[in-house]
XYZ file of N, CA and C in Angstrom:
837
model
N 136.378 113.673 98.029
C 137.315 113.401 97.128
C 136.982 112.186 96.334
N 137.367 112.238 95.056
C 137.000 111.166 94.119
C 138.491 110.231 94.157
N 138.066 109.028 94.954
C 139.182 108.068 95.200
C 139.414 107.221 94.112
N 138.490 106.897 93.143
C 138.660 105.984 92.243
C 137.428 106.263 91.078
N 137.912 105.802 89.790
C 136.817 106.008 88.885
C 136.996 104.668 87.948
N 135.853 104.038 87.702
C 136.066 102.740 87.050
C 134.966 102.568 86.043
N 135.360 101.924 84.902
C 134.394 101.685 83.801
C 133.695 100.542 84.321
N 132.409 100.657 84.594
C 131.306 99.643 85.042
C 130.740 98.833 83.946
N 130.477 99.585 82.887
C 129.796 98.844 81.612
C 129.791 99.814 80.452
N 129.464 99.404 79.560
C 129.282 100.405 78.240
C 128.828 101.734 78.573
N 129.398 102.874 78.559
C 129.045 104.097 78.853
C 128.497 104.338 80.200
N 128.896 103.477 81.181
C 128.642 103.750 82.643
C 130.002 103.557 83.400
N 130.198 104.585 84.188
C 131.218 104.714 85.086
C 130.809 104.839 86.406
N 131.502 104.130 87.360
C 131.246 104.320 88.783
C 132.311 105.277 89.318
N 132.024 105.957 90.402
C 132.826 106.967 91.108
C 132.848 106.849 92.420
N 134.085 106.430 93.040
C 134.089 106.329 94.555
C 134.388 107.451 95.235
N 133.560 107.979 96.169
C 133.889 109.244 96.704
C 134.001 108.900 98.315
N 135.047 109.738 98.823
C 135.182 109.664 100.164
C 135.457 110.843 100.880
N 135.562 110.987 102.334
C 135.940 112.257 102.875
C 137.386 112.490 102.594
N 137.829 113.883 102.487
C 139.066 114.143 102.048
C 139.987 113.785 103.249
N 139.562 113.635 104.611
C 140.296 113.425 105.732
C 140.123 111.836 106.213
N 139.436 111.166 105.275
C 139.128 109.817 105.374
C 138.178 109.554 106.785
N 137.440 110.543 107.092
C 136.548 110.212 108.043
C 135.318 109.576 107.698
N 134.515 109.201 108.704
C 133.279 108.499 108.181
C 132.468 109.532 107.571
N 131.556 109.164 106.648
C 130.455 109.906 105.961
C 129.165 110.005 106.459
N 128.455 110.844 106.449
C 127.053 110.865 106.945
C 126.313 109.384 106.391
N 125.602 108.973 107.440
C 124.887 107.574 107.188
C 123.825 107.763 106.202
N 123.592 106.823 105.415
C 122.509 106.874 104.414
C 121.813 105.544 104.485
N 120.514 105.404 103.821
C 119.656 104.348 103.771
C 119.526 103.697 102.448
N 119.315 102.463 102.067
C 119.030 101.940 100.748
C 118.127 102.891 100.051
N 118.454 103.294 98.838
C 117.615 104.105 97.938
C 117.797 105.579 98.002
N 118.727 105.979 98.850
C 119.068 107.367 98.985
C 119.951 107.845 97.730
N 119.909 109.132 97.679
C 120.611 109.864 96.622
C 121.317 111.155 97.287
N 122.192 111.724 96.455
C 122.745 113.017 96.931
C 123.073 114.079 95.626
N 123.097 115.302 96.082
C 123.508 116.206 95.051
C 124.998 116.172 94.781
N 125.339 116.214 93.629
C 126.813 116.471 93.333
C 126.903 117.660 92.371
N 128.047 118.462 92.764
C 128.356 119.539 91.647
C 129.456 119.242 90.751
N 129.177 118.941 89.537
C 130.231 118.569 88.668
C 130.812 119.623 87.840
N 131.850 119.552 87.143
C 132.421 120.516 86.451
C 131.598 121.181 85.432
N 131.668 122.539 85.357
C 130.615 123.402 84.499
C 129.677 124.042 85.410
N 129.500 123.771 86.819
C 128.712 124.438 87.705
C 127.420 123.563 87.636
N 127.075 122.385 86.947
C 126.091 121.689 87.028
C 125.827 120.882 88.553
N 124.706 120.996 88.995
C 124.389 120.220 90.187
C 123.255 118.902 89.657
N 123.923 117.936 89.972
C 123.033 116.683 89.408
C 122.738 115.731 90.891
N 121.588 114.934 90.729
C 121.376 114.004 91.721
C 121.634 112.669 91.300
N 122.538 111.990 92.116
C 122.926 110.644 91.806
C 122.553 109.698 92.999
N 122.077 108.359 92.633
C 121.633 107.435 93.684
C 122.851 106.865 94.283
N 123.079 106.505 95.466
C 124.029 105.734 95.951
C 123.766 104.445 95.708
N 124.849 103.668 95.345
C 124.696 102.213 94.857
C 125.636 101.360 95.665
N 126.223 101.690 96.788
C 126.823 100.739 97.675
C 126.098 100.471 98.814
N 126.657 99.655 99.477
C 125.975 99.082 100.750
C 125.872 100.175 101.940
N 124.534 100.338 102.498
C 124.589 101.400 103.514
C 125.210 101.278 104.658
N 125.847 100.031 104.922
C 126.699 99.667 105.943
C 128.072 100.173 105.788
N 128.464 100.697 104.577
C 129.803 101.146 104.359
C 129.807 102.613 104.599
N 130.406 103.049 105.777
C 130.310 104.399 106.045
C 131.560 105.407 105.532
N 132.520 104.564 104.849
C 133.811 105.241 104.518
C 133.613 105.753 102.980
N 132.744 105.438 102.329
C 132.643 105.866 101.007
C 131.159 106.007 100.389
N 131.070 106.773 99.595
C 129.604 106.857 98.597
C 130.237 106.344 97.150
N 129.312 105.535 96.552
C 129.552 105.060 95.278
C 128.170 105.526 94.367
N 128.631 106.130 93.288
C 127.615 106.573 92.292
C 127.921 105.902 91.040
N 126.877 105.812 90.096
C 127.135 105.386 88.628
C 126.411 106.242 87.774
N 127.222 106.650 86.821
C 126.676 107.654 86.034
C 126.936 107.086 84.277
N 125.732 107.095 83.724
C 125.586 106.866 82.420
C 125.922 107.983 81.466
N 126.704 108.004 80.698
C 127.194 109.003 79.719
C 125.834 109.078 78.816
N 125.058 110.261 78.928
C 123.863 110.372 78.133
C 124.230 111.254 77.109
N 123.976 110.624 75.762
C 124.526 111.588 74.579
C 123.744 112.658 74.324
N 122.426 112.615 74.468
C 121.553 113.838 74.327
C 121.239 114.560 75.602
N 121.962 114.302 76.531
C 121.817 115.064 78.013
C 121.956 116.473 77.909
N 121.989 116.982 79.234
C 122.172 118.490 79.543
C 123.567 118.751 79.783
N 124.399 117.846 79.951
C 125.879 118.197 79.919
C 126.371 117.612 81.226
N 125.753 117.163 82.273
C 126.250 116.946 83.636
C 126.962 115.628 83.324
N 126.258 114.576 82.735
C 127.002 113.256 82.649
C 128.226 113.196 81.846
N 128.179 114.014 80.651
C 129.425 114.271 79.985
C 130.552 114.771 80.700
N 130.127 115.709 81.574
C 131.288 116.279 82.275
C 131.786 115.311 83.277
N 131.030 114.604 83.965
C 131.435 113.473 84.615
C 132.363 112.501 84.089
N 132.101 112.224 82.883
C 132.777 111.113 82.110
C 134.099 111.660 81.685
N 134.087 112.900 81.173
C 135.278 113.364 80.476
C 136.284 114.085 81.364
N 135.752 114.842 82.429
C 136.446 115.675 83.369
C 136.867 115.290 84.728
N 136.071 114.416 85.197
C 136.464 113.926 86.588
C 137.298 112.615 86.585
N 138.440 112.859 87.521
C 139.334 111.932 87.493
C 139.768 111.635 88.969
N 140.354 110.454 89.361
C 140.709 110.092 90.624
C 141.554 111.029 91.275
N 141.347 111.561 92.465
C 142.067 112.708 93.027
C 141.378 113.995 93.106
N 140.416 114.153 92.256
C 139.735 115.259 92.220
C 138.696 115.541 93.343
N 138.289 116.797 93.558
C 137.376 116.994 94.770
C 136.214 117.618 94.148
N 134.976 117.081 94.693
C 133.592 117.514 94.231
C 132.956 117.933 95.445
N 132.149 118.905 95.305
C 130.981 119.275 96.374
C 129.923 118.257 96.356
N 129.375 117.614 97.435
C 128.460 116.912 97.472
C 127.454 117.266 98.676
N 126.193 116.929 98.769
C 125.256 117.244 100.016
C 125.255 116.014 100.633
N 124.687 116.073 101.756
C 124.284 114.869 102.636
C 123.108 114.115 101.850
N 123.150 112.838 102.131
C 122.232 112.002 101.497
C 120.648 112.191 101.858
N 119.808 111.949 101.011
C 118.561 111.981 101.521
C 117.726 110.924 100.663
N 116.578 110.499 101.161
C 115.896 109.449 100.673
C 114.361 109.813 100.458
N 113.968 109.493 99.155
C 112.617 109.600 98.910
C 112.078 108.213 98.182
N 113.140 107.292 98.290
C 112.781 106.015 97.707
C 113.342 104.733 98.721
N 112.568 104.801 99.779
C 113.192 103.918 100.768
C 112.460 102.449 100.994
N 113.388 101.669 101.216
C 112.747 100.308 101.484
C 111.794 100.202 102.664
N 110.869 99.503 102.545
C 110.020 99.073 103.587
C 110.476 97.769 104.289
N 111.433 97.736 105.053
C 112.121 96.415 105.489
C 111.170 95.355 106.176
N 110.062 95.867 106.721
C 109.301 94.901 107.385
C 108.333 94.006 106.455
N 108.314 94.297 105.270
C 107.595 93.429 104.163
C 107.994 92.177 104.337
N 107.216 91.196 103.828
C 107.516 89.827 103.766
C 108.387 89.596 102.355
N 108.082 90.247 101.524
C 108.693 90.006 100.256
C 109.056 91.426 99.459
N 110.103 91.309 98.728
C 110.404 92.740 97.932
C 110.649 92.111 96.613
N 110.055 92.894 95.564
C 110.061 92.766 94.212
C 111.022 94.016 93.717
N 112.223 93.953 93.119
C 112.833 95.185 92.513
C 113.050 94.894 91.134
N 112.749 95.945 90.381
C 112.620 95.972 88.864
C 113.529 97.202 88.476
N 114.626 96.982 87.793
C 115.470 97.992 87.275
C 115.590 98.061 85.739
N 115.546 99.167 85.138
C 115.909 99.336 83.652
C 117.083 100.215 83.522
N 118.164 99.618 82.881
C 119.235 100.558 82.465
C 119.868 101.092 83.866
N 120.317 102.547 83.796
C 120.976 102.954 84.801
C 120.041 103.045 86.069
N 118.606 102.735 86.000
C 118.020 102.643 87.200
C 118.275 101.528 88.158
N 119.452 100.790 87.904
C 119.902 99.825 88.825
C 120.516 100.460 90.074
N 120.949 101.671 89.952
C 121.666 102.343 90.977
C 121.212 102.204 92.343
N 119.916 102.992 92.520
C 119.297 102.930 93.820
C 118.905 101.295 94.145
N 118.500 100.462 93.094
C 118.232 99.225 93.284
C 119.258 98.311 93.847
N 120.543 98.741 93.507
C 121.764 97.916 93.823
C 121.960 98.212 95.316
N 121.800 99.338 95.800
C 121.997 99.549 97.210
C 120.825 98.836 98.058
N 119.671 98.790 97.333
C 118.511 98.069 98.138
C 118.898 96.706 98.216
N 119.344 95.976 97.042
C 119.726 94.617 97.154
C 121.026 94.345 98.120
N 121.913 95.229 98.329
C 122.888 94.928 99.395
C 122.294 94.932 100.682
N 121.223 95.719 100.930
C 120.701 95.900 102.272
C 119.841 94.711 102.576
N 119.150 94.361 101.571
C 118.143 92.892 101.690
C 118.981 91.735 101.862
N 120.076 91.699 101.254
C 121.104 90.478 101.407
C 121.561 90.402 102.880
N 122.029 91.735 103.473
C 122.503 91.743 104.762
C 121.656 91.387 105.847
N 120.256 91.751 105.634
C 119.379 91.526 106.669
C 118.591 90.111 106.366
N 118.965 89.391 105.182
C 118.446 88.144 104.817
C 116.857 88.170 104.570
N 116.501 89.222 103.984
C 115.092 89.269 103.502
C 114.777 88.836 102.270
N 113.513 88.292 102.147
C 113.154 87.738 100.903
C 112.963 88.753 99.727
N 113.625 88.469 98.689
C 113.492 89.461 97.574
C 113.941 88.971 96.251
N 113.388 89.558 95.171
C 113.874 89.025 93.862
C 113.995 90.172 92.934
N 115.055 90.197 91.946
C 115.665 91.365 91.292
C 115.373 90.888 89.842
N 114.763 91.835 89.120
C 114.685 91.814 87.645
C 115.311 93.003 86.890
N 116.351 92.792 86.362
C 117.122 93.834 85.678
C 117.218 93.838 84.148
N 116.727 94.880 83.574
C 116.467 94.884 82.057
C 117.573 95.938 81.503
N 118.287 95.429 80.594
C 119.098 96.217 79.937
C 119.144 95.958 78.263
N 119.717 96.652 77.582
C 119.733 96.441 76.435
C 120.656 95.136 75.716
N 121.943 95.099 76.384
C 122.776 93.944 76.109
C 123.757 93.650 77.330
N 124.320 92.478 77.384
C 125.224 92.151 78.506
C 126.287 93.264 78.765
N 126.640 93.868 77.456
C 127.738 94.921 77.670
C 127.306 96.136 78.279
N 126.062 96.531 78.364
C 125.569 97.660 78.981
C 124.871 97.307 80.284
N 125.311 96.235 80.969
C 124.881 95.659 82.172
C 125.855 95.935 83.353
N 125.385 96.787 84.245
C 126.195 97.134 85.284
C 126.166 96.255 86.520
N 127.119 96.125 87.365
C 127.177 95.309 88.657
C 126.756 93.726 88.423
N 127.107 93.249 87.313
C 126.738 91.903 87.174
C 127.423 91.004 88.226
N 128.789 91.179 88.604
C 129.357 90.380 89.595
C 128.714 90.517 90.836
N 128.683 91.851 91.304
C 128.067 92.084 92.684
C 126.553 91.459 92.784
N 125.629 91.672 91.663
C 124.471 91.022 91.673
C 124.517 89.498 91.788
N 125.379 88.823 90.967
C 125.490 87.465 91.178
C 125.773 86.950 92.557
N 126.702 87.855 93.238
C 127.074 87.351 94.718
C 125.884 87.622 95.722
N 125.262 88.949 95.599
C 124.276 89.237 96.715
C 122.890 88.781 96.431
N 122.692 88.656 95.075
C 121.151 88.120 94.735
C 121.208 86.740 94.131
N 122.232 85.961 94.360
C 122.287 84.821 93.888
C 120.997 83.746 93.892
N 120.454 83.325 92.721
C 119.180 82.631 92.773
C 117.945 83.388 92.743
N 118.069 84.766 92.971
C 117.043 85.670 93.058
C 117.189 86.689 91.849
N 118.134 86.631 90.914
C 118.200 87.429 90.058
C 117.862 87.144 88.731
N 117.139 87.765 87.755
C 116.892 87.618 86.539
C 117.202 88.694 85.685
N 118.156 88.486 84.719
C 118.705 89.498 83.832
C 117.854 89.380 82.403
N 117.481 90.475 81.789
C 116.709 90.435 80.766
C 117.138 91.426 79.690
N 117.689 91.154 78.462
C 118.290 91.694 77.493
C 117.249 91.877 76.187
N 117.004 92.946 75.828
C 116.172 93.106 74.671
C 116.747 93.345 73.408
N 118.157 93.772 73.346
C 118.814 94.023 72.147
C 118.420 95.131 71.399
N 117.679 96.132 71.953
C 116.950 97.178 71.218
C 115.667 96.822 70.488
N 115.249 95.588 70.483
C 114.077 95.232 69.840
C 112.957 95.355 70.758
N 111.817 96.252 70.503
C 110.620 96.392 71.217
C 109.976 95.036 71.463
N 109.997 94.237 70.639
C 109.246 92.959 70.641
C 109.802 92.019 71.713
N 111.028 92.409 72.058
C 111.901 91.529 73.154
C 111.805 92.205 74.563
N 111.072 93.322 74.763
C 110.949 93.992 75.873
C 110.457 93.075 76.947
N 110.484 93.416 78.233
C 110.070 92.704 79.488
C 108.518 93.101 79.385
N 107.652 91.871 79.610
C 106.232 92.052 79.791
C 105.979 92.495 81.068
N 106.044 93.770 81.405
C 105.734 94.332 82.692
C 104.253 94.012 83.035
N 103.331 94.169 82.096
C 101.942 93.895 82.562
C 101.677 92.527 83.140
N 102.353 91.439 82.445
C 102.020 90.335 82.856
C 102.780 89.942 84.225
N 104.016 90.562 84.302
C 104.854 90.528 85.634
C 104.158 90.883 86.775
N 103.641 91.971 86.774
C 102.919 92.732 87.775
C 101.496 92.519 87.978
N 100.802 91.724 87.081
C 99.324 91.657 86.972
C 98.755 91.162 88.384
N 99.512 90.268 89.237
C 98.939 89.754 90.389
C 99.770 90.205 91.640
N 99.173 90.909 92.599
C 99.783 91.244 93.804
C 99.723 90.155 94.793
N 100.866 89.983 95.505
C 100.993 88.659 96.391
C 101.071 89.349 97.675
N 100.201 88.863 98.747
C 100.166 89.414 100.007
C 101.457 89.866 100.657
N 101.545 91.107 101.190
C 102.733 91.439 101.815
C 103.974 91.668 101.047
N 103.799 92.112 99.677
C 104.735 92.394 98.806
C 104.974 93.816 98.590
N 106.146 94.130 98.510
C 106.508 95.571 98.230
C 107.283 95.715 96.857
N 106.821 96.341 95.766
C 107.450 96.637 94.478
C 108.241 97.911 94.649
N 109.583 97.824 93.979
C 110.321 99.014 93.767
C 110.791 99.095 92.451
N 110.641 100.224 91.707
C 111.022 100.276 90.288
C 111.783 101.364 89.879
N 112.773 101.328 89.005
C 113.369 102.652 88.494
C 113.951 102.320 87.062
N 113.729 103.131 86.249
C 114.053 102.950 84.878
C 113.817 103.974 83.841
N 113.803 103.710 82.625
C 113.379 104.812 81.640
C 111.874 104.936 81.667
N 111.654 106.187 80.800
C 110.280 106.481 81.039
C 109.162 105.385 80.506
N 109.505 104.585 79.465
C 108.496 103.660 78.974
C 108.307 102.679 80.155
N 109.241 102.109 80.862
C 109.162 101.248 81.781
C 108.437 101.619 82.791
N 108.756 102.782 83.175
C 107.949 103.611 84.335
C 106.446 103.573 84.207
N 106.139 103.997 82.967
C 104.630 104.222 82.752
C 104.081 102.806 82.611
N 104.628 101.773 82.018
C 104.024 100.466 82.088
C 103.902 99.842 83.560
N 104.896 100.151 84.251
C 104.869 99.542 85.705
C 103.672 100.420 86.502
N 103.633 101.691 86.377
C 102.666 102.503 87.074
C 101.188 102.040 86.521
N 101.018 101.737 85.351
C 99.816 101.312 84.812
C 99.405 99.785 85.248
N 100.486 98.844 85.253
C 100.330 97.584 85.661
C 99.963 97.446 87.230
N 100.434 98.356 87.926
C 100.048 98.223 89.428
C 98.968 99.115 89.906
N 98.333 99.697 89.102
C 97.184 100.574 89.534
C 96.283 99.916 90.507
N 96.150 98.555 90.505
C 95.235 97.853 91.387
C 95.890 97.463 92.659
N 97.293 97.553 92.682
C 98.078 97.175 93.891
C 97.408 97.872 95.232
N 97.666 97.437 96.432
C 97.185 98.175 97.558
C 98.013 99.526 97.654
N 97.297 100.540 98.214
C 98.033 101.843 98.550
C 99.338 101.529 99.470
N 100.469 102.065 99.030
C 101.654 101.993 99.957
C 102.621 100.849 99.563
N 102.070 100.029 98.717
C 103.000 98.739 98.248
C 103.762 99.028 97.184
N 103.564 100.002 96.421
C 104.483 100.285 95.292
C 105.175 101.487 95.441
N 106.565 101.464 95.051
C 107.461 102.597 95.271
C 108.374 102.854 93.946
N 108.550 103.909 93.656
C 109.243 104.285 92.336
C 110.055 105.446 92.429
N 111.047 105.633 91.622
C 111.876 106.768 91.455
C 112.240 107.071 90.082
N 111.935 108.250 89.618
C 112.141 108.689 88.213
C 113.520 109.409 87.910
N 113.947 109.178 86.808
C 115.360 109.849 86.482
C 114.868 111.374 86.467
N 113.854 111.673 85.785
C 113.467 113.135 85.642
C 111.850 112.995 85.931
N 111.385 114.074 86.136
C 109.921 114.231 86.253
C 109.126 113.611 84.963
N 108.161 112.798 85.132
C 107.388 112.262 83.911
C 106.501 113.328 83.495
N 106.272 113.424 82.120
C 105.458 114.323 81.383
C 104.015 114.213 82.112
N 103.552 115.277 82.460
C 102.167 115.344 82.983
C 101.062 115.936 82.069
N 99.872 115.642 82.183
C 98.874 116.344 81.379
C 98.647 117.724 81.872
N 98.144 118.583 80.982
C 97.820 120.039 81.314
C 96.734 119.929 82.693
N 96.789 120.991 83.414
C 95.796 120.773 84.463
C 94.322 121.035 84.004
N 93.546 120.359 84.717
C 92.111 120.466 84.391
C 91.432 121.820 85.090
N 91.432 122.837 84.361
C 91.077 124.147 84.922
C 89.428 124.222 85.127
N 89.093 124.989 86.172
C 87.709 125.174 86.510
C 87.303 126.282 85.529
N 85.807 126.305 85.330
C 85.427 127.382 84.413
C 85.867 128.849 84.780
N 85.994 129.066 86.063
C 86.491 130.385 86.424
C 87.903 130.632 86.555
N 88.504 129.788 85.754
C 89.971 129.944 85.676
C 90.425 131.249 85.371
N 91.474 131.944 85.957
C 92.025 133.466 85.436
C 92.514 133.148 83.865
N 92.957 134.256 83.172
C 93.390 134.282 81.995
C 94.899 133.778 81.998
N 95.225 133.016 80.972
C 96.599 132.416 80.889
C 96.994 131.348 81.908
N 95.896 130.655 82.339
C 96.306 129.721 83.532
C 96.604 130.137 84.771
N 96.416 131.371 85.066
C 96.909 132.050 86.315
C 95.885 131.845 87.563
N 96.272 131.708 88.695
C 95.479 131.540 89.793
C 95.846 132.274 90.861
N 95.102 132.538 91.990
C 95.377 133.226 93.169
C 95.582 132.093 94.355
N 96.636 132.496 95.128
C 96.748 131.737 96.388
C 96.701 132.541 97.505
N 95.882 132.190 98.650
C 95.816 133.009 99.748
C 96.358 132.078 100.811
N 97.121 132.695 101.655
C 97.898 131.891 102.731
C 97.179 132.189 104.056
N 96.616 131.130 104.779
C 95.824 131.419 106.063
C 96.049 130.232 106.813
N 96.630 130.683 107.975
C 97.001 129.748 109.233
C 95.913 129.307 109.882
N 95.175 128.228 109.416
C 93.807 127.839 110.177
C 93.950 126.247 110.389
N 95.074 125.561 109.919
C 94.900 124.236 110.285
C 94.613 123.221 109.143
N 94.035 123.925 108.046
C 93.473 123.060 107.102
C 93.608 123.834 105.638
N 93.605 122.946 104.724
C 93.553 123.474 103.231
C 92.059 123.968 103.226
N 91.687 125.334 102.880
C 90.473 125.846 103.170
C 89.570 125.741 102.054
N 90.309 126.043 100.758
C 89.441 126.086 99.623
C 90.040 126.037 98.391
N 89.226 125.532 97.314
C 90.026 125.416 95.973
C 90.360 123.868 95.877
N 90.881 123.681 94.647
C 91.193 122.262 94.367
C 92.718 122.224 93.860
N 93.479 121.493 94.660
C 95.047 121.482 94.228
C 95.132 120.623 92.903
N 96.154 120.879 92.205
C 96.420 119.978 91.031
C 97.921 119.586 91.349
N 97.971 118.304 91.974
C 99.268 117.773 92.408
C 99.965 117.406 91.348
N 101.330 117.741 91.296
C 102.334 117.445 90.264
C 103.466 116.751 90.726
N 103.472 116.318 92.095
C 104.657 115.588 92.545
C 104.640 114.048 92.464
N 105.666 113.509 92.731
C 105.801 112.039 92.589
C 106.399 111.319 93.809
N 105.992 112.307 94.871
C 106.485 111.780 96.312
C 105.386 111.469 97.084
N 104.341 112.257 97.332
C 103.085 111.828 98.118
C 102.189 110.791 97.599
N 101.743 110.046 98.481
C 100.711 109.063 97.993
C 99.322 109.595 98.208
N 98.243 109.003 97.975
C 96.989 109.745 97.871
C 96.531 110.177 99.192
N 96.813 109.409 100.138
C 96.364 109.764 101.553
C 97.198 111.056 101.982
N 98.468 111.153 101.578
C 99.131 112.366 101.972
C 98.654 113.639 101.193
N 98.334 113.343 100.033
C 97.711 114.391 99.170
C 96.362 115.098 99.631
N 95.552 114.287 100.626
C 94.557 114.983 101.074
C 94.772 115.899 102.200
N 96.242 115.795 102.525
C 96.556 116.769 103.695
C 97.696 117.743 103.302
N 98.535 117.365 102.361
C 99.573 118.181 101.910
C 99.668 118.435 100.466
N 100.353 119.660 100.132
C 100.647 119.976 98.801
C 102.018 120.398 98.548
N 102.785 119.821 97.470
C 104.105 120.282 97.284
C 104.029 121.444 96.382
N 104.274 122.625 97.285
C 103.980 124.051 96.377
C 105.192 124.185 95.489
N 106.159 123.414 95.431
C 107.445 123.757 94.670
C 107.073 123.428 93.122
N 106.180 122.454 92.937
C 105.906 121.907 91.573
C 104.385 121.650 91.273
N 103.693 121.887 92.238
C 102.109 121.798 91.880
C 101.445 123.057 91.676
N 100.165 123.047 91.209
C 99.464 124.313 90.879
C 98.015 124.036 91.461
N 97.215 124.937 90.882
C 95.819 124.779 91.296
C 94.938 124.640 90.296
N 93.734 123.704 90.446
C 92.870 123.587 89.284
C 91.725 124.423 89.291
N 91.678 125.395 90.305
C 90.665 126.238 90.373
C 91.239 127.815 90.440
N 90.500 128.998 90.432
C 91.015 130.141 90.163
C 91.659 130.570 91.523
N 91.069 130.004 92.727
C 91.628 130.453 93.851
C 91.946 129.340 94.740
N 93.063 129.311 95.554
C 93.473 128.198 96.369
C 93.853 128.786 97.531
N 93.316 128.164 98.738
C 93.581 128.736 100.181
C 94.464 127.488 100.731
N 95.689 128.086 101.210
C 96.465 127.102 101.853
C 96.686 127.496 103.223
N 97.087 126.636 104.198
C 97.435 126.549 105.572
C 98.786 126.955 105.761
N 99.216 128.246 105.367
C 100.675 128.468 105.491
C 100.885 129.930 106.017
């Protein structure tokens, strides 16, 4: 049930979701998201932005995307307090590594939503962290009061006012990795690309990100024996290993070590005419 809807910032609304019978909701960890079916039959993924210790509610924040596919517009114009929405159980592909000595969290725009939950968790366990939050203007900055409370002294707000010359210098910010530091970032595509490039030299497993949508990918590097029209054959063989061919990984979940063993068949391809999988 939608218990409350609030104007969080310019073009951003927060929705407080509770169980219809006021029971505890399934537990979640910082960085988690859930699927929500919104009016019109759309299913959208929204990050949970409240504290994981709060079992009575889920809080999501939705930016009204002017040129979007309709889901955010439906949430802003059709969902009211008292309405009932279908939602999935939470799942997490953007988890905190709580054992790290220091956590650096960088958010751009509505990318603050999973970061907000992380900040709440890090505050509760008194972990060392710093937050850098980039927005266009103060009016488009969500959760300012909460961030000031739970990240006091650790928060840097950066407003570019739509001027590319005033954008945060991501490359300088992330040029040097400090031992036992983990980075978490989420934001618009330009920021994501800059952060990925700036941290290419960071140790494996120290950089974590979540995309609003899948980032654009280059076309697959096909082998000379590739079939017409980019087609390829897949053989399923349960022998314990990936047996032949070269996968063209297209996911944003697996790290390099995991890609040596696994393939996300829902979105990846083959770079060779034939690929043999252990399935």
